[in-house]
Each structure stands twice: as structure tokens, then as C-alpha cells.
mmCIF file of C-alpha atoms and ligand atoms in Angstrom:
data_model
loop_
_atom_site.group_PDB
_atom_site.id
_atom_site.type_symbol
_atom_site.label_atom_id
_atom_site.label_comp_id
_atom_site.label_asym_id
_atom_site.label_seq_id
_atom_site.Cartn_x
_atom_site.Cartn_y
_atom_site.Cartn_z
ATOM 1 C CA MET A 11 -10.357 8.073 17.977
ATOM 2 C CA SER A 12 -13.945 7.183 16.997
ATOM 3 C CA GLU A 13 -14.868 4.131 14.942
ATOM 4 C CA PRO A 14 -13.815 4.588 11.311
ATOM 5 C CA LEU A 15 -16.465 5.181 8.666
ATOM 6 C CA LEU A 16 -14.630 2.824 6.327
ATOM 7 C CA ARG A 17 -12.207 0.051 7.242
ATOM 8 C CA VAL A 18 -10.229 -1.630 4.470
ATOM 9 C CA GLN A 19 -8.452 -4.829 5.489
ATOM 10 C CA GLY A 20 -6.195 -6.937 3.275
ATOM 11 C CA LEU A 21 -7.753 -5.701 0.039
ATOM 12 C CA THR A 22 -6.331 -7.629 -2.910
ATOM 13 C CA LYS A 23 -7.040 -7.472 -6.628
ATOM 14 C CA HIS A 24 -5.150 -9.441 -9.278
ATOM 15 C CA PHE A 25 -5.945 -9.369 -12.985
ATOM 16 C CA PRO A 26 -5.293 -12.372 -15.244
ATOM 17 C CA VAL A 27 -3.158 -11.699 -18.330
ATOM 18 C CA LEU A 28 -4.664 -13.620 -21.268
ATOM 19 C CA ARG A 29 -2.919 -14.214 -24.607
ATOM 20 C CA GLY A 30 -3.429 -15.947 -27.908
ATOM 21 C CA PHE A 31 -6.442 -17.256 -29.799
ATOM 22 C CA LEU A 32 -7.511 -19.458 -26.875
ATOM 23 C CA ARG A 33 -7.036 -16.623 -24.414
ATOM 24 C CA ARG A 34 -4.736 -18.703 -22.245
ATOM 25 C CA ARG A 35 -3.699 -17.236 -18.940
ATOM 26 C CA VAL A 36 -0.026 -16.361 -19.176
ATOM 27 C CA GLY A 37 0.381 -14.331 -16.018
ATOM 28 C CA THR A 38 -1.173 -12.232 -13.289
ATOM 29 C CA VAL A 39 -1.015 -8.496 -12.698
ATOM 30 C CA ARG A 40 -0.851 -8.000 -8.941
ATOM 31 C CA ALA A 41 -2.536 -4.605 -8.995
ATOM 32 C CA VAL A 42 -3.450 -4.389 -5.294
ATOM 33 C CA ASP A 43 -1.886 -6.644 -2.670
ATOM 34 C CA ASP A 44 -2.998 -6.739 0.946
ATOM 35 C CA VAL A 45 -3.899 -3.071 1.325
ATOM 36 C CA SER A 46 -5.344 -1.921 4.679
ATOM 37 C CA PHE A 47 -6.372 1.474 6.058
ATOM 38 C CA ASP A 48 -9.134 3.275 7.952
ATOM 39 C CA LEU A 49 -11.058 6.345 6.859
ATOM 40 C CA HIS A 50 -12.874 8.493 9.413
ATOM 41 C CA LYS A 51 -15.982 10.574 8.926
ATOM 42 C CA GLN A 52 -15.365 13.901 7.187
ATOM 43 C CA GLN A 53 -11.689 13.074 6.636
ATOM 44 C CA THR A 54 -9.676 12.900 3.434
ATOM 45 C CA LEU A 55 -7.278 10.052 2.889
ATOM 46 C CA ALA A 56 -4.997 10.575 -0.110
ATOM 47 C CA VAL A 57 -3.695 7.500 -1.933
ATOM 48 C CA VAL A 58 -0.551 8.485 -3.832
ATOM 49 C CA GLY A 59 1.988 6.839 -6.082
ATOM 50 C CA GLU A 60 3.200 6.716 -9.662
ATOM 51 C CA SER A 61 0.929 5.483 -12.412
ATOM 52 C CA GLY A 62 0.553 1.715 -12.261
ATOM 53 C CA CYS A 63 1.011 1.526 -8.476
ATOM 54 C CA GLY A 64 -2.541 0.217 -8.009
ATOM 55 C CA LYS A 65 -4.125 3.286 -6.431
ATOM 56 C CA THR A 66 -6.986 3.587 -8.935
ATOM 57 C CA THR A 67 -7.724 -0.141 -8.753
ATOM 58 C CA ALA A 68 -7.763 0.095 -4.953
ATOM 59 C CA GLY A 69 -10.333 2.927 -5.086
ATOM 60 C CA ARG A 70 -12.528 0.981 -7.472
ATOM 61 C CA ALA A 71 -12.199 -2.296 -5.570
ATOM 62 C CA ILE A 72 -13.404 -0.555 -2.396
ATOM 63 C CA LEU A 73 -16.614 0.428 -4.221
ATOM 64 C CA ARG A 74 -16.776 -2.955 -5.985
ATOM 65 C CA LEU A 75 -16.601 -1.312 -9.392
ATOM 66 C CA VAL A 76 -14.008 -4.042 -9.815
ATOM 67 C CA GLU A 77 -14.505 -7.186 -7.740
ATOM 68 C CA PRO A 78 -11.764 -7.647 -5.132
ATOM 69 C CA ASP A 79 -10.170 -11.100 -4.922
ATOM 70 C CA ALA A 80 -9.697 -10.965 -1.173
ATOM 71 C CA GLY A 81 -10.034 -8.686 1.812
ATOM 72 C CA HIS A 82 -12.713 -6.809 3.703
ATOM 73 C CA VAL A 83 -14.241 -3.369 3.247
ATOM 74 C CA TRP A 84 -16.312 -2.513 6.306
ATOM 75 C CA PHE A 85 -18.764 0.316 5.724
ATOM 76 C CA HIS A 86 -21.898 1.063 7.751
ATOM 77 C CA GLY A 87 -21.418 -2.236 9.553
ATOM 78 C CA LYS A 88 -21.431 -4.287 6.330
ATOM 79 C CA ASP A 89 -18.565 -6.044 4.590
ATOM 80 C CA LEU A 90 -19.026 -4.770 1.024
ATOM 81 C CA PRO A 91 -17.339 -7.669 -0.839
ATOM 82 C CA THR A 92 -19.855 -10.106 0.700
ATOM 83 C CA LEU A 93 -23.027 -8.199 -0.253
ATOM 84 C CA ASP A 94 -25.408 -9.574 -2.878
ATOM 85 C CA ALA A 95 -26.526 -7.329 -5.752
ATOM 86 C CA PRO A 96 -29.676 -5.833 -4.112
ATOM 87 C CA ALA A 97 -27.831 -5.072 -0.842
ATOM 88 C CA LEU A 98 -24.939 -3.532 -2.783
ATOM 89 C CA ARG A 99 -27.388 -1.360 -4.756
ATOM 90 C CA GLN A 100 -28.816 -0.068 -1.486
ATOM 91 C CA MET A 101 -25.322 0.704 -0.235
ATOM 92 C CA ARG A 102 -24.326 2.550 -3.444
ATOM 93 C CA ARG A 103 -26.414 5.455 -2.283
ATOM 94 C CA HIS A 104 -23.936 6.084 0.512
ATOM 95 C CA MET A 105 -20.759 5.796 -1.580
ATOM 96 C CA GLN A 106 -19.980 7.488 -4.864
ATOM 97 C CA ILE A 107 -17.099 8.164 -7.243
ATOM 98 C CA ILE A 108 -15.852 11.185 -9.169
ATOM 99 C CA PHE A 109 -13.832 10.079 -12.195
ATOM 100 C CA GLN A 110 -10.697 11.596 -13.635
ATOM 101 C CA ASP A 111 -11.885 12.341 -17.119
ATOM 102 C CA PRO A 112 -14.794 14.778 -17.214
ATOM 103 C CA TYR A 113 -15.007 14.190 -20.981
ATOM 104 C CA SER A 114 -15.748 10.462 -20.910
ATOM 105 C CA SER A 115 -17.505 10.055 -17.574
ATOM 106 C CA LEU A 116 -20.731 11.770 -18.661
ATOM 107 C CA ASN A 117 -23.078 10.139 -21.168
ATOM 108 C CA PRO A 118 -22.989 12.452 -24.231
ATOM 109 C CA ARG A 119 -26.567 11.517 -25.211
ATOM 110 C CA HIS A 120 -28.076 12.529 -21.876
ATOM 111 C CA THR A 121 -28.870 16.041 -20.700
ATOM 112 C CA VAL A 122 -27.428 17.318 -17.450
ATOM 113 C CA GLY A 123 -30.899 16.931 -15.927
ATOM 114 C CA GLN A 124 -30.955 13.233 -16.854
ATOM 115 C CA ILE A 125 -27.359 12.620 -15.734
ATOM 116 C CA ILE A 126 -27.850 14.071 -12.271
ATOM 117 C CA GLY A 127 -31.574 13.378 -11.884
ATOM 118 C CA ARG A 128 -31.682 9.687 -12.818
ATOM 119 C CA PRO A 129 -30.095 8.371 -9.608
ATOM 120 C CA LEU A 130 -32.498 10.569 -7.611
ATOM 121 C CA VAL A 131 -35.479 8.831 -9.201
ATOM 122 C CA LEU A 132 -33.910 5.339 -9.105
ATOM 123 C CA HIS A 133 -33.205 5.562 -5.377
ATOM 124 C CA GLY A 134 -36.552 7.158 -4.555
ATOM 125 C CA VAL A 135 -34.954 10.419 -3.398
ATOM 126 C CA ALA A 136 -37.130 12.358 -5.860
ATOM 127 C CA GLN A 137 -40.885 11.724 -5.948
ATOM 128 C CA ASN A 138 -41.292 12.392 -9.669
ATOM 129 C CA THR A 139 -39.600 14.038 -12.644
ATOM 130 C CA ALA A 140 -40.558 17.575 -11.615
ATOM 131 C CA ASP A 141 -39.158 16.996 -8.128
ATOM 132 C CA ALA A 142 -35.965 15.520 -9.628
ATOM 133 C CA GLU A 143 -35.536 18.576 -11.877
ATOM 134 C CA ASP A 144 -36.021 20.849 -8.940
ATOM 135 C CA GLN A 145 -33.345 19.037 -6.960
ATOM 136 C CA VAL A 146 -30.993 19.042 -9.958
ATOM 137 C CA ARG A 147 -31.342 22.818 -10.275
ATOM 138 C CA GLN A 148 -30.392 23.215 -6.617
ATOM 139 C CA LEU A 149 -27.427 20.879 -7.056
ATOM 140 C CA LEU A 150 -26.231 22.828 -10.104
ATOM 141 C CA VAL A 151 -26.285 26.053 -8.127
ATOM 142 C CA ARG A 152 -24.443 24.345 -5.263
ATOM 143 C CA VAL A 153 -21.560 23.302 -7.525
ATOM 144 C CA GLY A 154 -21.327 26.747 -9.129
ATOM 145 C CA LEU A 155 -23.333 26.196 -12.325
ATOM 146 C CA GLN A 156 -26.462 27.896 -13.596
ATOM 147 C CA PRO A 157 -29.793 26.095 -13.114
ATOM 148 C CA LYS A 158 -30.681 26.663 -16.768
ATOM 149 C CA TYR A 159 -27.915 24.217 -17.767
ATOM 150 C CA LEU A 160 -30.328 21.422 -16.845
ATOM 151 C CA SER A 161 -31.368 20.854 -20.452
ATOM 152 C CA ARG A 162 -27.901 21.079 -21.996
ATOM 153 C CA TYR A 163 -25.611 18.244 -23.099
ATOM 154 C CA PRO A 164 -22.080 17.509 -21.820
ATOM 155 C CA HIS A 165 -20.376 18.662 -25.038
ATOM 156 C CA GLU A 166 -21.642 22.199 -24.393
ATOM 157 C CA PHE A 167 -19.405 22.565 -21.301
ATOM 158 C CA SER A 168 -15.730 23.143 -20.539
ATOM 159 C CA GLY A 169 -13.662 20.521 -18.687
ATOM 160 C CA GLY A 170 -14.050 22.307 -15.358
ATOM 161 C CA GLN A 171 -17.814 22.647 -15.794
ATOM 162 C CA ARG A 172 -18.111 18.982 -16.694
ATOM 163 C CA GLN A 173 -16.238 18.026 -13.571
ATOM 164 C CA ARG A 174 -18.681 20.158 -11.569
ATOM 165 C CA ILE A 175 -21.519 18.189 -13.193
ATOM 166 C CA GLY A 176 -19.743 14.962 -12.143
ATOM 167 C CA ILE A 177 -19.504 16.307 -8.607
ATOM 168 C CA ALA A 178 -23.201 17.252 -8.569
ATOM 169 C CA ARG A 179 -24.035 13.705 -9.684
ATOM 170 C CA ALA A 180 -21.818 12.261 -6.957
ATOM 171 C CA ILE A 181 -23.378 14.282 -4.124
ATOM 172 C CA ALA A 182 -26.975 14.069 -5.397
ATOM 173 C CA LEU A 183 -27.816 11.111 -3.163
ATOM 174 C CA ARG A 184 -26.127 12.672 -0.115
ATOM 175 C CA PRO A 185 -23.448 10.000 0.258
ATOM 176 C CA ASP A 186 -21.094 10.014 3.204
ATOM 177 C CA PHE A 187 -18.120 8.614 1.297
ATOM 178 C CA VAL A 188 -16.742 9.536 -2.145
ATOM 179 C CA VAL A 189 -13.769 8.159 -4.056
ATOM 180 C CA CYS A 190 -12.155 10.982 -6.047
ATOM 181 C CA ASP A 191 -10.179 9.163 -8.723
ATOM 182 C CA GLU A 192 -7.620 11.700 -10.009
ATOM 183 C CA ALA A 193 -10.622 14.038 -9.948
ATOM 184 C CA VAL A 194 -8.668 17.210 -10.727
ATOM 185 C CA SER A 195 -5.740 15.816 -12.742
ATOM 186 C CA ALA A 196 -7.232 16.582 -16.154
ATOM 187 C CA LEU A 197 -8.040 20.214 -15.294
ATOM 188 C CA ASP A 198 -6.054 23.402 -15.899
ATOM 189 C CA VAL A 199 -4.170 24.638 -12.854
ATOM 190 C CA SER A 200 -6.509 27.580 -12.117
ATOM 191 C CA VAL A 201 -9.639 25.456 -12.523
ATOM 192 C CA ARG A 202 -8.029 22.707 -10.424
ATOM 193 C CA ALA A 203 -7.771 25.005 -7.396
ATOM 194 C CA GLN A 204 -11.415 26.060 -7.728
ATOM 195 C CA VAL A 205 -12.643 22.470 -7.964
ATOM 196 C CA LEU A 206 -10.485 21.428 -4.992
ATOM 197 C CA ASN A 207 -11.957 24.258 -2.936
ATOM 198 C CA LEU A 208 -15.449 23.207 -3.992
ATOM 199 C CA LEU A 209 -14.741 19.643 -2.859
ATOM 200 C CA MET A 210 -13.500 20.897 0.497
ATOM 201 C CA ASP A 211 -16.579 23.124 0.965
ATOM 202 C CA LEU A 212 -18.873 20.217 0.148
ATOM 203 C CA GLN A 213 -16.960 18.045 2.579
ATOM 204 C CA SER A 214 -17.737 20.311 5.511
ATOM 205 C CA GLU A 215 -21.284 21.041 4.359
ATOM 206 C CA PHE A 216 -22.317 17.412 3.854
ATOM 207 C CA GLY A 217 -19.883 15.699 6.235
ATOM 208 C CA LEU A 218 -18.238 13.791 3.376
ATOM 209 C CA ALA A 219 -15.238 11.509 3.701
ATOM 210 C CA TYR A 220 -12.962 11.247 0.660
ATOM 211 C CA VAL A 221 -10.511 8.677 -0.592
ATOM 212 C CA PHE A 222 -8.508 10.929 -2.881
ATOM 213 C CA VAL A 223 -6.542 8.970 -5.473
ATOM 214 C CA THR A 224 -3.839 11.168 -6.981
ATOM 215 C CA HIS A 225 -0.273 11.274 -8.242
ATOM 216 C CA ASP A 226 -0.072 15.006 -7.515
ATOM 217 C CA LEU A 227 1.601 15.833 -4.201
ATOM 218 C CA SER A 228 0.580 19.499 -4.309
ATOM 219 C CA VAL A 229 -3.037 18.292 -4.267
ATOM 220 C CA VAL A 230 -2.230 16.007 -1.328
ATOM 221 C CA ARG A 231 -0.704 18.906 0.564
ATOM 222 C CA HIS A 232 -3.850 20.954 -0.025
ATOM 223 C CA ILE A 233 -6.577 18.462 0.752
ATOM 224 C CA ALA A 234 -5.391 15.390 2.710
ATOM 225 C CA ASP A 235 -5.707 14.617 6.408
ATOM 226 C CA GLU A 236 -3.916 11.298 6.016
ATOM 227 C CA VAL A 237 -1.780 9.864 3.245
ATOM 228 C CA VAL A 238 -0.934 6.360 2.107
ATOM 229 C CA VAL A 239 1.899 5.928 -0.375
ATOM 230 C CA MET A 240 1.646 2.935 -2.710
ATOM 231 C CA TYR A 241 4.332 1.222 -4.725
ATOM 232 C CA LEU A 242 3.608 -1.749 -6.991
ATOM 233 C CA GLY A 243 0.291 -2.595 -5.363
ATOM 234 C CA GLN A 244 1.390 -2.291 -1.748
ATOM 235 C CA ILE A 245 1.364 0.437 0.897
ATOM 236 C CA VAL A 246 4.914 1.468 1.757
ATOM 237 C CA GLU A 247 4.150 4.405 4.058
ATOM 238 C CA ARG A 248 1.112 5.721 5.868
ATOM 239 C CA ALA A 249 0.971 8.919 7.901
ATOM 240 C CA PRO A 250 -0.970 12.041 8.819
ATOM 241 C CA ARG A 251 -0.239 14.653 6.135
ATOM 242 C CA THR A 252 1.909 16.913 8.296
ATOM 243 C CA SER A 253 4.012 14.011 9.522
ATOM 244 C CA LEU A 254 4.524 12.710 5.988
ATOM 245 C CA PHE A 255 5.725 16.042 4.617
ATOM 246 C CA LEU A 256 7.787 16.805 7.701
ATOM 247 C CA ARG A 257 9.585 13.485 7.907
ATOM 248 C CA PRO A 258 9.043 11.312 4.837
ATOM 249 C CA SER A 259 10.674 8.058 5.859
ATOM 250 C CA HIS A 260 10.391 5.353 3.210
ATOM 251 C CA PRO A 261 13.109 5.757 0.563
ATOM 252 C CA TYR A 262 10.412 5.750 -2.146
ATOM 253 C CA THR A 263 8.406 8.506 -0.399
ATOM 254 C CA GLN A 264 11.561 10.577 -0.015
ATOM 255 C CA ALA A 265 12.261 10.275 -3.738
ATOM 256 C CA LEU A 266 8.650 11.074 -4.624
ATOM 257 C CA LEU A 267 8.614 14.209 -2.448
ATOM 258 C CA SER A 268 11.979 15.374 -3.715
ATOM 259 C CA ALA A 269 10.524 15.472 -7.240
ATOM 260 C CA ALA A 270 7.449 17.504 -6.253
ATOM 261 C CA PRO A 271 7.451 21.267 -6.911
ATOM 262 C CA GLU A 272 7.955 23.255 -3.682
ATOM 263 C CA PRO A 273 6.957 26.942 -3.763
ATOM 264 C CA ASP A 274 8.942 27.787 -0.615
ATOM 265 C CA PRO A 275 12.690 27.841 -1.510
ATOM 266 C CA ALA A 276 13.585 27.242 2.151
ATOM 267 C CA LYS A 277 11.735 23.926 2.079
ATOM 268 C CA ARG A 278 13.031 22.694 -1.277
ATOM 269 C CA ARG A 279 14.624 19.254 -1.112
ATOM 270 C CA GLN A 280 17.553 18.017 -3.119
ATOM 271 C CA ARG A 281 16.219 15.904 -5.960
ATOM 272 C CA ILE A 282 16.638 12.152 -5.485
ATOM 273 C CA VAL A 283 16.718 10.384 -8.828
ATOM 274 C CA LEU A 284 15.816 6.715 -8.671
ATOM 275 C CA ALA A 285 17.562 4.258 -10.967
ATOM 276 C CA GLY A 286 15.496 2.293 -13.478
ATOM 277 C CA ASP A 287 11.787 2.113 -14.174
ATOM 278 C CA VAL A 288 8.961 0.762 -12.062
ATOM 279 C CA PRO A 289 9.064 -3.041 -12.564
ATOM 280 C CA SER A 290 6.056 -4.759 -14.117
ATOM 281 C CA PRO A 291 3.267 -5.546 -11.642
ATOM 282 C CA MET A 292 2.956 -8.825 -13.574
ATOM 283 C CA ASN A 293 6.212 -10.004 -12.127
ATOM 284 C CA PRO A 294 6.945 -7.860 -9.076
ATOM 285 C CA PRO A 295 10.322 -8.225 -7.340
ATOM 286 C CA THR A 296 10.577 -10.625 -4.413
ATOM 287 C CA GLY A 297 11.010 -9.355 -0.854
ATOM 288 C CA CYS A 298 10.637 -5.589 -0.739
ATOM 289 C CA ARG A 299 9.162 -4.665 -4.112
ATOM 290 C CA PHE A 300 11.182 -1.468 -4.119
ATOM 291 C CA HIS A 301 14.556 -3.209 -3.792
ATOM 292 C CA THR A 302 15.406 -3.003 -7.509
ATOM 293 C CA ARG A 303 15.431 0.819 -7.274
ATOM 294 C CA CYS A 304 16.287 1.469 -3.655
ATOM 295 C CA PRO A 305 19.726 3.016 -3.119
ATOM 296 C CA LEU A 306 19.792 1.517 0.403
ATOM 297 C CA ALA A 307 18.795 -2.065 -0.477
ATOM 298 C CA PHE A 308 20.710 -4.878 1.189
ATOM 299 C CA ALA A 309 20.584 -8.670 0.991
ATOM 300 C CA ARG A 310 17.553 -9.129 3.246
ATOM 301 C CA CYS A 311 15.472 -6.739 1.110
ATOM 302 C CA ARG A 312 15.637 -9.148 -1.835
ATOM 303 C CA VAL A 313 14.047 -12.042 0.045
ATOM 304 C CA GLU A 314 11.914 -10.738 2.887
ATOM 305 C CA LEU A 315 8.826 -8.558 2.653
ATOM 306 C CA PRO A 316 9.277 -5.754 5.209
ATOM 307 C CA ALA A 317 6.720 -5.344 7.991
ATOM 308 C CA ALA A 318 5.182 -1.944 8.764
ATOM 309 C CA HIS A 319 7.146 -0.221 11.548
ATOM 310 C CA THR A 320 5.791 2.707 13.571
ATOM 311 C CA VAL A 321 8.063 5.765 13.434
ATOM 312 C CA ALA A 322 5.721 8.399 14.893
ATOM 313 C CA ASP A 323 2.139 8.746 16.013
ATOM 314 C CA ALA A 324 -0.038 6.995 13.354
ATOM 315 C CA HIS A 325 2.972 7.007 10.996
ATOM 316 C CA THR A 326 4.141 3.607 9.701
ATOM 317 C CA VAL A 327 6.813 2.611 7.187
ATOM 318 C CA ALA A 328 7.248 -0.763 5.472
ATOM 319 C CA CYS A 329 11.049 -0.935 5.359
ATOM 320 C CA HIS A 330 13.593 -3.174 7.133
ATOM 321 C CA LEU A 331 15.694 -0.139 8.029
ATOM 322 C CA TYR A 332 13.052 0.941 10.555
ATOM 323 C CA GLU A 333 13.329 -2.155 12.675
ATOM 324 C CA GLY A 334 14.343 -0.583 15.989
ATOM 325 C CA ARG A 335 14.785 2.857 14.437
ATOM 326 C CA GLN A 336 12.520 5.884 14.149
ATOM 327 C CA GLU A 337 14.501 8.753 12.651
ATOM 328 C CA PRO A 338 14.283 8.970 8.846
ATOM 329 C CA VAL A 339 17.106 7.430 6.830
ATOM 330 C CA ASP A 340 19.028 9.923 4.709
ATOM 331 C CA LEU A 341 19.106 8.916 1.065
ATOM 332 C CA LEU A 342 21.473 11.733 0.219
ATOM 333 C CA ALA A 343 24.090 10.903 2.866
ATOM 334 C CA PRO A 344 27.410 9.913 1.275
ATOM 335 C CA GLY A 345 28.435 6.265 1.273
HETATM 336 FE FE1 SF4 B 402 15.013 -0.156 0.509
HETATM 337 FE FE2 SF4 B 402 15.262 -2.480 1.773
HETATM 338 FE FE3 SF4 B 402 13.844 -0.534 2.867
HETATM 339 FE FE4 SF4 B 402 12.939 -1.825 0.733
HETATM 340 S S1 SF4 B 402 13.275 -2.689 2.770
HETATM 341 S S2 SF4 B 402 12.903 0.353 1.059
HETATM 342 S S3 SF4 B 402 14.813 -2.161 -0.400
HETATM 343 S S4 SF4 B 402 16.035 -0.524 2.441
#
């Protein structure tokens, strides 16, 4: 395959937990721990997991909206975490984000024209205000909104329309990479499908690559080329979409998929209910972080972090059970 557009290697982000009047450090939240993956041009990589698994932090650390503690993010030949502020500003043009909440991600005091047009002026893509307005009108039409909305404020729009404004802002500078951070989660089901289709159309029109952060497996099924599954800050499984849905292999992935709605009765899986809650990322379990909930855990799982084992083409699973084995374990098998 060709060189990836984005290469993430060993990305790590920990947050200090501060308490008391003196704000003493009492712990560390290990939000993202040693995460690695590649993203190719015009591809969509979905990052999935339950809330608190670190997927949103990973997306933001890639863009340096939060500063990573360690790791590399190679993009256009540059390692993003090492760039100084001016170089990072230059690079921002090529990478954008669409946020989850269309209600809080747009400045309520700015008109749509200002929200979408400002980056065009700042990055020199528009020559002047009139040119910026012209480009904003075209962008509004492209995302399915009327050009006259230019002078309106965010509160005058529905959730779906606001998300379209967020999308117009994200594509205004013609980036080649966009992080979609739960970009459709806050929308009604019917609107969600329309916005997903819009994102896919824009992907082929502008050659965009997406990192799609989501907890929703029906969205993954619709939009992803590749999937990484995260649990407590680490990747537990990584696979092309078809391979993941055909043969989910990590016990956590199997449980996650068994809980997802399946429209085709023939493909419905028996529900696997995991014991207990997700442990705190402040004090994650030793060894395999999933061992406190894994029905197949054995002594080694409590002490040794599993390596990633290849079970099919481009399909890897971080679980000791796949040492020398490729066929999926069966969580529902008796005894
Ligand atoms: Fe379960 Fe052990 Fe595999 Fe972790 S390494 S998923 S605890 S069997």
C-alpha cells in the first residue's frame, strides 16, 4: 500500500489529577497509552470504544488540541508534536476537526459568515472580506444550506444545520485530514444519516481522510474503512471494517458488537454481558487492562500486557489467547 497520509506512533497522553487547596497531584489519568495506527489518503479510520476509553483524547492529541506526552504523529513529512507554534499554525490548514456538540462549538456572537470566513482570511485563502463572503456562500450551498444564512447567528439553526455549518468551517481551508469527534452523535437518527452521507460525499469530492471517533457501531459500519477498538486508553483490536464485523476477535470487541443493534435477524449475535464497570483510567488494571471483566482471563492476563497478534490480513488483536492461534475465541462456549 502507498505511504500513509498520517502515521501515529506510540501516542500517549496522561492527565494529572490535582486535589486540595494546594492543588497537589494525587494521581494520573492514563487517557491514551501507546496508541499507533496509520491513516491513508481518502480513507476513514473509526476509533471506537465506550465513553472514557480515550478515543476523544487520542483525536485531539493527534491535532495537538491537547499536548501529547509522548509519541509521534507524522503528517506531510512533519512530526506534529515537535513543531513550534508558527509551523503548527501553517499545518492547521491541512487538518481540521468537527466537534460533537453543534450547540457549543459555534461562537453564538458571530454570524455564520464570520465563523466560516475568518479562517479563510487568516490563512490568506480569501483576498478580502467580499471574497471571503463569496467563498462562504459557496461552502453553505455545498453543505446543503442556503447562501442567505451568511448573516444569521447559530441560535437561529437546528442541530443538524449547525453541524452542517461546523462541517463547512472544517472544509473551508481544503484540508486533507479531518477528525470527526462524535460528529453525528448528538443528532436525530434521520438527520444523522443525512450528515453521514454529506461527509462521505465531501470525502470523495475533496479527497479527505477522516479519523472518526465514535461509540456508535452502526456509524462505523456505514462509514469506516478501518477500525481500531480502544479500551482504557489502549488499542485492543485493529482491522479492516469487513474483517472486524465478520470475525471480531478480542473478547471486548465481541461484547461490544453483541450489544449493537443489528437490522438483519440472521446476523444477530447473542448478547454478551460483561461483568462490572469499566475500571478508572486513574488506576488501570495491571497486565491486560480488560482482565477484570474478561470471562476468559487467566493468571498471565493479570501480570503481562498482551502483544498485538495478527489473525488475518491487517487484522491484529492484543490478547494472549491469540499467541499461535488465529480463529476467534468463542465467549459464549460453555465452560
Ligand atoms: Fe481476556 Fe486475557 Fe485476552 Fe485480556 S489477554 S482479553 S484478559 S484473555
